[in-house]
Amino acid sequence: MKIGFIGLGIMGKPMVKNLIKAGEVVLVHSRTQASVDEVVADGAIPSNIAEIGRECGMVITMLPDGPDVEQVVLGAGGLLENAKEGLILVDMSSIAPAISQKIHDKCAEKGVKMLDAPVSGGQPGAINGTLSIMVGGDGDLFERVRPILLKMGASAVHCGEIGAGNTTKLANNIIVAMNIAAVCEAFTLSTKAGVDAQKVFEAIKGGLAGSAVLNAKIPMILDGNFNPGFKIDLHIKDLQNAVNTGQEVGCPLPFTGQTIDIYRQLSKAGHGQKDHSGMWLYWNGANE
Ligand code: NAP
């Protein structure tokens, strides 16, 4: 079965490379030619949305947000218009659960099956093929697709009906954002109080305050290296999707609200394309 892959950004490119390494035939499409050329050099086949719809048994999308997935799948000349019956769409983008459900229902009308399967683990996880994949949709379809998902990830968990993968991802990204906020606030305090940040990191990383976020982000913060990684603007998108979903299900999210405000201020000051660990700049010179 040929696999189509649409969206060759920070995450999409290494995911494609891992599929190819694992022996899959992958047709790719993205808007930027340089991104296409990079994965073609590794053995991907350059293509377009219509051809991918006609030729592939399974298509993976890895796009920024719901409106992008809607455009690529449901838009004029999009995947659905060109899809052969029985095509499996696995949307691995992080989008609002309600949009996953809408796209799923439109796909079902045309005999296209869909899972939502967002990921955690960041660019390193995508490069190393160790992503954590959270999946919503039909359980039998998940079992069929799982071996392919595990060529890009270390785990794939079926979380429930369509949209459940993205609901899980919202929970994930709330925890990550607040963990980053806690790390930035705590390390700003200890630094301003005169204790060396490297010593604080060494002292606490093995205790209860230790976390994957601490281990991944403190080295970047101490180096002043905010190359993405995961962009602040994309994290704003996820937190806004969490706030919207909270409103739909009657769940206030006060800390998420505060975190999104901080990220919005940074984005407004021109930091939106920096890594989300750039939240550090809120306490340490955002306007410099
Ligand atoms: P990214 O670097 O901005 O890549 C997204 C890619 O989507 C862009 O490179 C763009 O391709 C492509 N694209 C957008 N609209 C398109 C369209 N209409 N047709 C074809 N291609 C289109 O973002 P990313 O970091 O890879 O993230 C992708 C998704 O994964 C997002 O939902 C994000 O929230 C999620 N995610 C990211 C991370 C992370 O650490 N980066 C971790 C977990 C989850 P061109 O460049 O060719 O224009």
Short mmCIF file of N, CA and C in Angstrom, two decimals, residues 1-147:
data_model
loop_
_atom_site.label_atom_id
_atom_site.label_comp_id
_atom_site.label_asym_id
_atom_site.label_seq_id
_atom_site.Cartn_x
_atom_site.Cartn_y
_atom_site.Cartn_z
N MET A 1 0.84 -1.20 0.00
CA MET A 1 0.00 0.00 0.00
C MET A 1 0.87 1.25 0.00
N LYS A 2 0.62 2.14 -0.98
CA LYS A 2 1.37 3.40 -0.98
C LYS A 2 0.78 4.34 0.09
N ILE A 3 1.67 5.11 0.72
CA ILE A 3 1.23 6.07 1.73
C ILE A 3 1.43 7.48 1.17
N GLY A 4 0.41 8.33 1.30
CA GLY A 4 0.55 9.74 0.95
C GLY A 4 0.85 10.53 2.22
N PHE A 5 1.68 11.56 2.10
CA PHE A 5 2.00 12.38 3.29
C PHE A 5 1.93 13.84 2.87
N ILE A 6 1.06 14.60 3.54
CA ILE A 6 0.85 16.01 3.19
C ILE A 6 1.20 16.90 4.38
N GLY A 7 2.15 17.82 4.18
CA GLY A 7 2.58 18.74 5.24
C GLY A 7 3.96 18.40 5.74
N LEU A 8 4.98 19.01 5.09
CA LEU A 8 6.37 18.66 5.39
C LEU A 8 7.05 19.77 6.17
N GLY A 9 6.59 19.96 7.41
CA GLY A 9 7.20 20.97 8.27
C GLY A 9 8.21 20.34 9.21
N ILE A 10 8.38 20.97 10.36
CA ILE A 10 9.35 20.51 11.36
C ILE A 10 9.08 19.04 11.71
N MET A 11 7.83 18.66 11.82
CA MET A 11 7.47 17.29 12.21
C MET A 11 7.34 16.37 10.99
N GLY A 12 6.69 16.86 9.95
CA GLY A 12 6.37 16.00 8.81
C GLY A 12 7.60 15.40 8.14
N LYS A 13 8.63 16.22 7.95
CA LYS A 13 9.82 15.73 7.23
C LYS A 13 10.46 14.53 7.92
N PRO A 14 10.80 14.62 9.21
CA PRO A 14 11.40 13.43 9.84
C PRO A 14 10.45 12.24 9.91
N MET A 15 9.16 12.48 10.01
CA MET A 15 8.20 11.36 10.04
C MET A 15 8.23 10.61 8.71
N VAL A 16 8.28 11.38 7.61
CA VAL A 16 8.38 10.76 6.28
C VAL A 16 9.67 9.94 6.18
N LYS A 17 10.76 10.52 6.66
CA LYS A 17 12.05 9.82 6.55
C LYS A 17 12.00 8.49 7.30
N ASN A 18 11.33 8.46 8.44
CA ASN A 18 11.23 7.20 9.19
C ASN A 18 10.36 6.17 8.48
N LEU A 19 9.30 6.63 7.82
CA LEU A 19 8.46 5.70 7.05
C LEU A 19 9.29 5.07 5.93
N ILE A 20 10.08 5.91 5.26
CA ILE A 20 10.90 5.41 4.15
C ILE A 20 11.95 4.42 4.67
N LYS A 21 12.59 4.78 5.78
CA LYS A 21 13.59 3.88 6.39
C LYS A 21 12.97 2.53 6.71
N ALA A 22 11.68 2.56 7.08
CA ALA A 22 11.00 1.30 7.45
C ALA A 22 10.45 0.57 6.23
N GLY A 23 10.77 1.07 5.01
CA GLY A 23 10.43 0.33 3.80
C GLY A 23 9.13 0.74 3.12
N GLU A 24 8.48 1.81 3.60
CA GLU A 24 7.23 2.23 2.97
C GLU A 24 7.49 3.07 1.71
N VAL A 25 6.56 2.98 0.77
CA VAL A 25 6.59 3.85 -0.42
C VAL A 25 5.73 5.08 -0.09
N VAL A 26 6.35 6.27 -0.11
CA VAL A 26 5.65 7.46 0.37
C VAL A 26 5.59 8.54 -0.71
N LEU A 27 4.36 8.94 -1.06
CA LEU A 27 4.16 10.07 -1.98
C LEU A 27 3.96 11.32 -1.12
N VAL A 28 4.67 12.41 -1.44
CA VAL A 28 4.62 13.58 -0.56
C VAL A 28 4.14 14.83 -1.28
N HIS A 29 3.51 15.72 -0.48
CA HIS A 29 3.13 17.03 -1.00
C HIS A 29 3.27 18.06 0.12
N SER A 30 3.84 19.21 -0.21
CA SER A 30 3.86 20.36 0.69
C SER A 30 3.91 21.60 -0.18
N ARG A 31 3.75 22.77 0.41
CA ARG A 31 3.73 23.97 -0.44
C ARG A 31 5.13 24.42 -0.80
N THR A 32 6.09 24.16 0.07
CA THR A 32 7.45 24.65 -0.14
C THR A 32 8.29 23.59 -0.84
N GLN A 33 8.83 23.95 -2.00
CA GLN A 33 9.58 22.98 -2.81
C GLN A 33 10.80 22.45 -2.07
N ALA A 34 11.47 23.33 -1.28
CA ALA A 34 12.68 22.89 -0.58
C ALA A 34 12.36 21.75 0.39
N SER A 35 11.19 21.79 1.01
CA SER A 35 10.81 20.72 1.95
C SER A 35 10.58 19.42 1.19
N VAL A 36 9.94 19.53 0.01
CA VAL A 36 9.71 18.35 -0.82
C VAL A 36 11.05 17.77 -1.25
N ASP A 37 11.93 18.64 -1.75
CA ASP A 37 13.25 18.18 -2.24
C ASP A 37 14.01 17.44 -1.15
N GLU A 38 13.90 17.94 0.09
CA GLU A 38 14.66 17.32 1.19
C GLU A 38 14.25 15.86 1.41
N VAL A 39 12.95 15.58 1.38
CA VAL A 39 12.54 14.18 1.64
C VAL A 39 12.64 13.33 0.37
N VAL A 40 12.56 13.98 -0.82
CA VAL A 40 12.76 13.23 -2.07
C VAL A 40 14.20 12.70 -2.11
N ALA A 41 15.13 13.50 -1.57
CA ALA A 41 16.54 13.04 -1.52
C ALA A 41 16.66 11.77 -0.69
N ASP A 42 15.72 11.56 0.21
CA ASP A 42 15.75 10.35 1.05
C ASP A 42 14.88 9.22 0.48
N GLY A 43 14.27 9.45 -0.68
CA GLY A 43 13.51 8.36 -1.31
C GLY A 43 12.01 8.57 -1.42
N ALA A 44 11.50 9.72 -0.95
CA ALA A 44 10.06 9.99 -1.12
C ALA A 44 9.76 10.34 -2.59
N ILE A 45 8.50 10.18 -2.98
CA ILE A 45 8.10 10.47 -4.37
C ILE A 45 7.31 11.78 -4.39
N PRO A 46 7.77 12.79 -5.14
CA PRO A 46 7.03 14.06 -5.16
C PRO A 46 5.67 13.87 -5.83
N SER A 47 4.64 14.51 -5.29
CA SER A 47 3.31 14.28 -5.82
C SER A 47 2.44 15.51 -5.58
N ASN A 48 1.14 15.36 -5.74
CA ASN A 48 0.21 16.44 -5.44
C ASN A 48 -1.03 15.83 -4.80
N ILE A 49 -1.93 16.69 -4.31
CA ILE A 49 -3.05 16.17 -3.52
C ILE A 49 -3.92 15.22 -4.35
N ALA A 50 -4.19 15.59 -5.60
CA ALA A 50 -5.09 14.77 -6.42
C ALA A 50 -4.49 13.39 -6.67
N GLU A 51 -3.22 13.35 -7.02
CA GLU A 51 -2.56 12.07 -7.30
C GLU A 51 -2.50 11.21 -6.03
N ILE A 52 -2.21 11.86 -4.91
CA ILE A 52 -2.16 11.13 -3.63
C ILE A 52 -3.53 10.49 -3.36
N GLY A 53 -4.60 11.25 -3.59
CA GLY A 53 -5.95 10.71 -3.38
C GLY A 53 -6.24 9.52 -4.26
N ARG A 54 -5.78 9.58 -5.49
CA ARG A 54 -6.07 8.50 -6.46
C ARG A 54 -5.23 7.25 -6.21
N GLU A 55 -3.97 7.44 -5.79
CA GLU A 55 -3.02 6.33 -5.78
C GLU A 55 -2.76 5.68 -4.43
N CYS A 56 -3.06 6.41 -3.35
CA CYS A 56 -2.62 5.90 -2.05
C CYS A 56 -3.76 5.18 -1.31
N GLY A 57 -3.38 4.18 -0.53
CA GLY A 57 -4.36 3.49 0.32
C GLY A 57 -4.55 4.20 1.64
N MET A 58 -3.50 4.94 2.03
CA MET A 58 -3.56 5.65 3.31
C MET A 58 -2.88 7.01 3.12
N VAL A 59 -3.47 8.04 3.72
CA VAL A 59 -2.88 9.37 3.63
C VAL A 59 -2.72 9.94 5.03
N ILE A 60 -1.53 10.47 5.30
CA ILE A 60 -1.25 11.12 6.58
C ILE A 60 -1.16 12.62 6.32
N THR A 61 -1.87 13.40 7.16
CA THR A 61 -1.73 14.86 7.10
C THR A 61 -1.03 15.33 8.37
N MET A 62 -0.10 16.29 8.20
CA MET A 62 0.63 16.85 9.35
C MET A 62 0.72 18.35 9.14
N LEU A 63 -0.39 19.03 9.41
CA LEU A 63 -0.58 20.44 9.07
C LEU A 63 -0.76 21.26 10.35
N PRO A 64 -0.67 22.61 10.25
CA PRO A 64 -0.69 23.40 11.48
C PRO A 64 -1.99 23.29 12.29
N ASP A 65 -3.15 23.55 11.65
CA ASP A 65 -4.39 23.67 12.45
C ASP A 65 -5.59 23.15 11.66
N GLY A 66 -6.75 23.14 12.32
CA GLY A 66 -7.97 22.61 11.73
C GLY A 66 -8.31 23.21 10.37
N PRO A 67 -8.30 24.56 10.23
CA PRO A 67 -8.65 25.14 8.93
C PRO A 67 -7.72 24.65 7.81
N ASP A 68 -6.45 24.38 8.13
CA ASP A 68 -5.52 23.86 7.11
C ASP A 68 -5.93 22.45 6.70
N VAL A 69 -6.30 21.63 7.68
CA VAL A 69 -6.72 20.25 7.36
C VAL A 69 -8.03 20.29 6.57
N GLU A 70 -8.94 21.18 6.98
CA GLU A 70 -10.20 21.30 6.24
C GLU A 70 -9.94 21.67 4.79
N GLN A 71 -9.02 22.63 4.58
CA GLN A 71 -8.73 23.08 3.22
C GLN A 71 -8.15 21.93 2.38
N VAL A 72 -7.18 21.22 2.95
CA VAL A 72 -6.50 20.16 2.20
C VAL A 72 -7.44 18.98 1.95
N VAL A 73 -8.31 18.67 2.91
CA VAL A 73 -9.15 17.47 2.77
C VAL A 73 -10.49 17.81 2.10
N LEU A 74 -11.14 18.88 2.58
CA LEU A 74 -12.51 19.15 2.12
C LEU A 74 -12.58 20.22 1.02
N GLY A 75 -11.49 21.01 0.86
CA GLY A 75 -11.52 22.14 -0.06
C GLY A 75 -11.61 21.72 -1.53
N ALA A 76 -11.86 22.74 -2.38
CA ALA A 76 -11.94 22.48 -3.82
C ALA A 76 -10.61 21.89 -4.31
N GLY A 77 -10.69 20.80 -5.06
CA GLY A 77 -9.47 20.13 -5.53
C GLY A 77 -8.75 19.38 -4.42
N GLY A 78 -9.41 19.22 -3.28
CA GLY A 78 -8.77 18.60 -2.12
C GLY A 78 -8.81 17.08 -2.16
N LEU A 79 -8.36 16.49 -1.09
CA LEU A 79 -8.20 15.04 -1.01
C LEU A 79 -9.52 14.30 -1.23
N LEU A 80 -10.58 14.80 -0.60
CA LEU A 80 -11.85 14.08 -0.66
C LEU A 80 -12.41 14.03 -2.09
N GLU A 81 -12.23 15.14 -2.81
CA GLU A 81 -12.70 15.19 -4.20
C GLU A 81 -12.01 14.13 -5.05
N ASN A 82 -10.78 13.77 -4.65
CA ASN A 82 -9.97 12.87 -5.47
C ASN A 82 -9.79 11.49 -4.87
N ALA A 83 -10.39 11.27 -3.71
CA ALA A 83 -10.10 10.03 -2.97
C ALA A 83 -10.79 8.83 -3.59
N LYS A 84 -10.06 7.71 -3.62
CA LYS A 84 -10.73 6.47 -4.02
C LYS A 84 -11.45 5.90 -2.80
N GLU A 85 -12.50 5.14 -3.07
CA GLU A 85 -13.30 4.52 -2.00
C GLU A 85 -12.39 3.66 -1.12
N GLY A 86 -12.58 3.75 0.19
CA GLY A 86 -11.81 2.91 1.11
C GLY A 86 -10.52 3.54 1.57
N LEU A 87 -10.21 4.73 1.03
CA LEU A 87 -8.99 5.44 1.47
C LEU A 87 -9.04 5.66 2.98
N ILE A 88 -7.88 5.51 3.62
CA ILE A 88 -7.79 5.77 5.06
C ILE A 88 -7.03 7.08 5.26
N LEU A 89 -7.67 8.03 5.94
CA LEU A 89 -7.02 9.30 6.27
C LEU A 89 -6.62 9.27 7.74
N VAL A 90 -5.34 9.50 8.00
CA VAL A 90 -4.87 9.60 9.39
C VAL A 90 -4.36 11.02 9.58
N ASP A 91 -5.15 11.85 10.25
CA ASP A 91 -4.72 13.23 10.48
C ASP A 91 -3.91 13.28 11.76
N MET A 92 -2.60 13.56 11.61
CA MET A 92 -1.71 13.58 12.78
C MET A 92 -1.44 15.00 13.28
N SER A 93 -2.10 15.99 12.65
CA SER A 93 -2.01 17.38 13.11
C SER A 93 -2.71 17.50 14.46
N SER A 94 -2.35 18.54 15.22
CA SER A 94 -3.06 18.83 16.47
C SER A 94 -4.13 19.87 16.15
N ILE A 95 -5.40 19.45 16.18
CA ILE A 95 -6.48 20.37 15.82
C ILE A 95 -7.62 20.22 16.83
N ALA A 96 -8.63 21.08 16.73
CA ALA A 96 -9.75 20.99 17.66
C ALA A 96 -10.51 19.68 17.44
N PRO A 97 -10.88 18.98 18.52
CA PRO A 97 -11.61 17.71 18.37
C PRO A 97 -12.89 17.86 17.53
N ALA A 98 -13.58 19.00 17.69
CA ALA A 98 -14.83 19.18 16.94
C ALA A 98 -14.56 19.23 15.43
N ILE A 99 -13.41 19.75 15.04
CA ILE A 99 -13.09 19.80 13.59
C ILE A 99 -12.74 18.40 13.10
N SER A 100 -12.05 17.61 13.93
CA SER A 100 -11.80 16.21 13.56
C SER A 100 -13.12 15.49 13.28
N GLN A 101 -14.08 15.72 14.17
CA GLN A 101 -15.38 15.03 14.02
C GLN A 101 -16.07 15.47 12.73
N LYS A 102 -16.01 16.78 12.44
CA LYS A 102 -16.64 17.29 11.21
C LYS A 102 -15.98 16.68 9.97
N ILE A 103 -14.65 16.67 9.94
CA ILE A 103 -13.95 16.13 8.77
C ILE A 103 -14.24 14.63 8.64
N HIS A 104 -14.25 13.94 9.75
CA HIS A 104 -14.55 12.49 9.75
C HIS A 104 -15.92 12.23 9.11
N ASP A 105 -16.92 13.03 9.51
CA ASP A 105 -18.28 12.79 9.02
C ASP A 105 -18.38 13.07 7.52
N LYS A 106 -17.71 14.12 7.07
CA LYS A 106 -17.71 14.41 5.62
C LYS A 106 -16.99 13.30 4.86
N CYS A 107 -15.91 12.79 5.43
CA CYS A 107 -15.17 11.70 4.78
C CYS A 107 -16.06 10.46 4.68
N ALA A 108 -16.77 10.17 5.76
CA ALA A 108 -17.60 8.95 5.80
C ALA A 108 -18.64 8.97 4.69
N GLU A 109 -19.16 10.17 4.37
CA GLU A 109 -20.16 10.28 3.29
C GLU A 109 -19.59 9.81 1.96
N LYS A 110 -18.25 9.88 1.81
CA LYS A 110 -17.60 9.49 0.55
C LYS A 110 -16.88 8.15 0.66
N GLY A 111 -17.13 7.42 1.75
CA GLY A 111 -16.49 6.10 1.91
C GLY A 111 -15.03 6.18 2.31
N VAL A 112 -14.61 7.35 2.82
CA VAL A 112 -13.22 7.50 3.31
C VAL A 112 -13.25 7.36 4.84
N LYS A 113 -12.36 6.51 5.35
CA LYS A 113 -12.30 6.29 6.81
C LYS A 113 -11.25 7.21 7.40
N MET A 114 -11.50 7.69 8.61
CA MET A 114 -10.55 8.65 9.21
C MET A 114 -10.28 8.38 10.68
N LEU A 115 -9.02 8.54 11.05
CA LEU A 115 -8.60 8.56 12.47
C LEU A 115 -7.98 9.93 12.74
N ASP A 116 -8.14 10.44 13.97
CA ASP A 116 -7.29 11.56 14.39
C ASP A 116 -6.18 10.97 15.26
N ALA A 117 -4.93 11.38 14.97
CA ALA A 117 -3.78 10.73 15.62
C ALA A 117 -2.67 11.73 15.90
N PRO A 118 -2.95 12.75 16.71
CA PRO A 118 -1.89 13.72 17.01
C PRO A 118 -0.77 13.08 17.85
N VAL A 119 0.33 13.81 17.95
CA VAL A 119 1.54 13.22 18.53
C VAL A 119 2.11 14.13 19.61
N SER A 120 2.91 13.53 20.47
CA SER A 120 3.73 14.28 21.41
C SER A 120 5.16 13.74 21.33
N GLY A 121 6.11 14.57 21.71
CA GLY A 121 7.51 14.13 21.66
C GLY A 121 8.37 15.11 20.90
N GLY A 122 7.72 16.06 20.23
CA GLY A 122 8.45 17.14 19.57
C GLY A 122 9.32 16.69 18.42
N GLN A 123 10.13 17.63 17.95
CA GLN A 123 11.02 17.34 16.82
C GLN A 123 11.98 16.18 17.13
N PRO A 124 12.56 16.12 18.36
CA PRO A 124 13.45 14.97 18.63
C PRO A 124 12.70 13.64 18.51
N GLY A 125 11.46 13.60 19.00
CA GLY A 125 10.67 12.37 18.91
C GLY A 125 10.35 12.01 17.47
N ALA A 126 10.12 13.04 16.64
CA ALA A 126 9.84 12.79 15.22
C ALA A 126 11.09 12.27 14.53
N ILE A 127 12.25 12.82 14.86
CA ILE A 127 13.51 12.40 14.23
C ILE A 127 13.86 10.97 14.67
N ASN A 128 13.71 10.70 15.96
CA ASN A 128 14.12 9.39 16.49
C ASN A 128 13.06 8.31 16.31
N GLY A 129 11.89 8.69 15.82
CA GLY A 129 10.81 7.70 15.66
C GLY A 129 10.26 7.23 17.00
N THR A 130 10.26 8.15 17.98
CA THR A 130 9.81 7.77 19.33
C THR A 130 8.59 8.58 19.77
N LEU A 131 7.81 9.06 18.81
CA LEU A 131 6.64 9.87 19.16
C LEU A 131 5.65 9.06 20.00
N SER A 132 4.92 9.77 20.87
CA SER A 132 3.76 9.19 21.55
C SER A 132 2.54 9.58 20.72
N ILE A 133 1.79 8.59 20.26
CA ILE A 133 0.69 8.87 19.32
C ILE A 133 -0.63 8.55 20.01
N MET A 134 -1.56 9.53 19.98
CA MET A 134 -2.84 9.38 20.68
C MET A 134 -3.94 9.39 19.63
N VAL A 135 -4.76 8.34 19.63
CA VAL A 135 -5.61 8.10 18.46
C VAL A 135 -7.10 8.06 18.82
N GLY A 136 -7.91 8.70 17.97
CA GLY A 136 -9.36 8.62 18.09
C GLY A 136 -9.96 8.03 16.83
N GLY A 137 -11.06 7.27 16.99
CA GLY A 137 -11.74 6.71 15.82
C GLY A 137 -12.04 5.23 16.02
N ASP A 138 -12.46 4.60 14.94
CA ASP A 138 -12.87 3.19 14.99
C ASP A 138 -11.72 2.28 15.48
N GLY A 139 -12.03 1.41 16.42
CA GLY A 139 -11.01 0.56 17.03
C GLY A 139 -10.37 -0.43 16.06
N ASP A 140 -11.18 -1.02 15.16
CA ASP A 140 -10.62 -1.98 14.20
C ASP A 140 -9.70 -1.26 13.21
N LEU A 141 -10.12 -0.05 12.80
CA LEU A 141 -9.28 0.73 11.89
C LEU A 141 -7.95 1.07 12.57
N PHE A 142 -8.02 1.42 13.85
CA PHE A 142 -6.79 1.71 14.61
C PHE A 142 -5.85 0.50 14.58
N GLU A 143 -6.40 -0.70 14.78
CA GLU A 143 -5.54 -1.90 14.79
C GLU A 143 -4.88 -2.11 13.42
N ARG A 144 -5.63 -1.79 12.35
CA ARG A 144 -5.04 -1.93 11.00
C ARG A 144 -3.89 -0.97 10.77
N VAL A 145 -4.06 0.25 11.30
CA VAL A 145 -3.12 1.32 11.01
C VAL A 145 -1.92 1.33 11.98
N ARG A 146 -2.14 0.72 13.14
CA ARG A 146 -1.14 0.76 14.22
C ARG A 146 0.30 0.39 13.79
N PRO A 147 0.48 -0.70 12.99
CA PRO A 147 1.87 -1.03 12.61
C PRO A 147 2.56 0.10 11.85
#
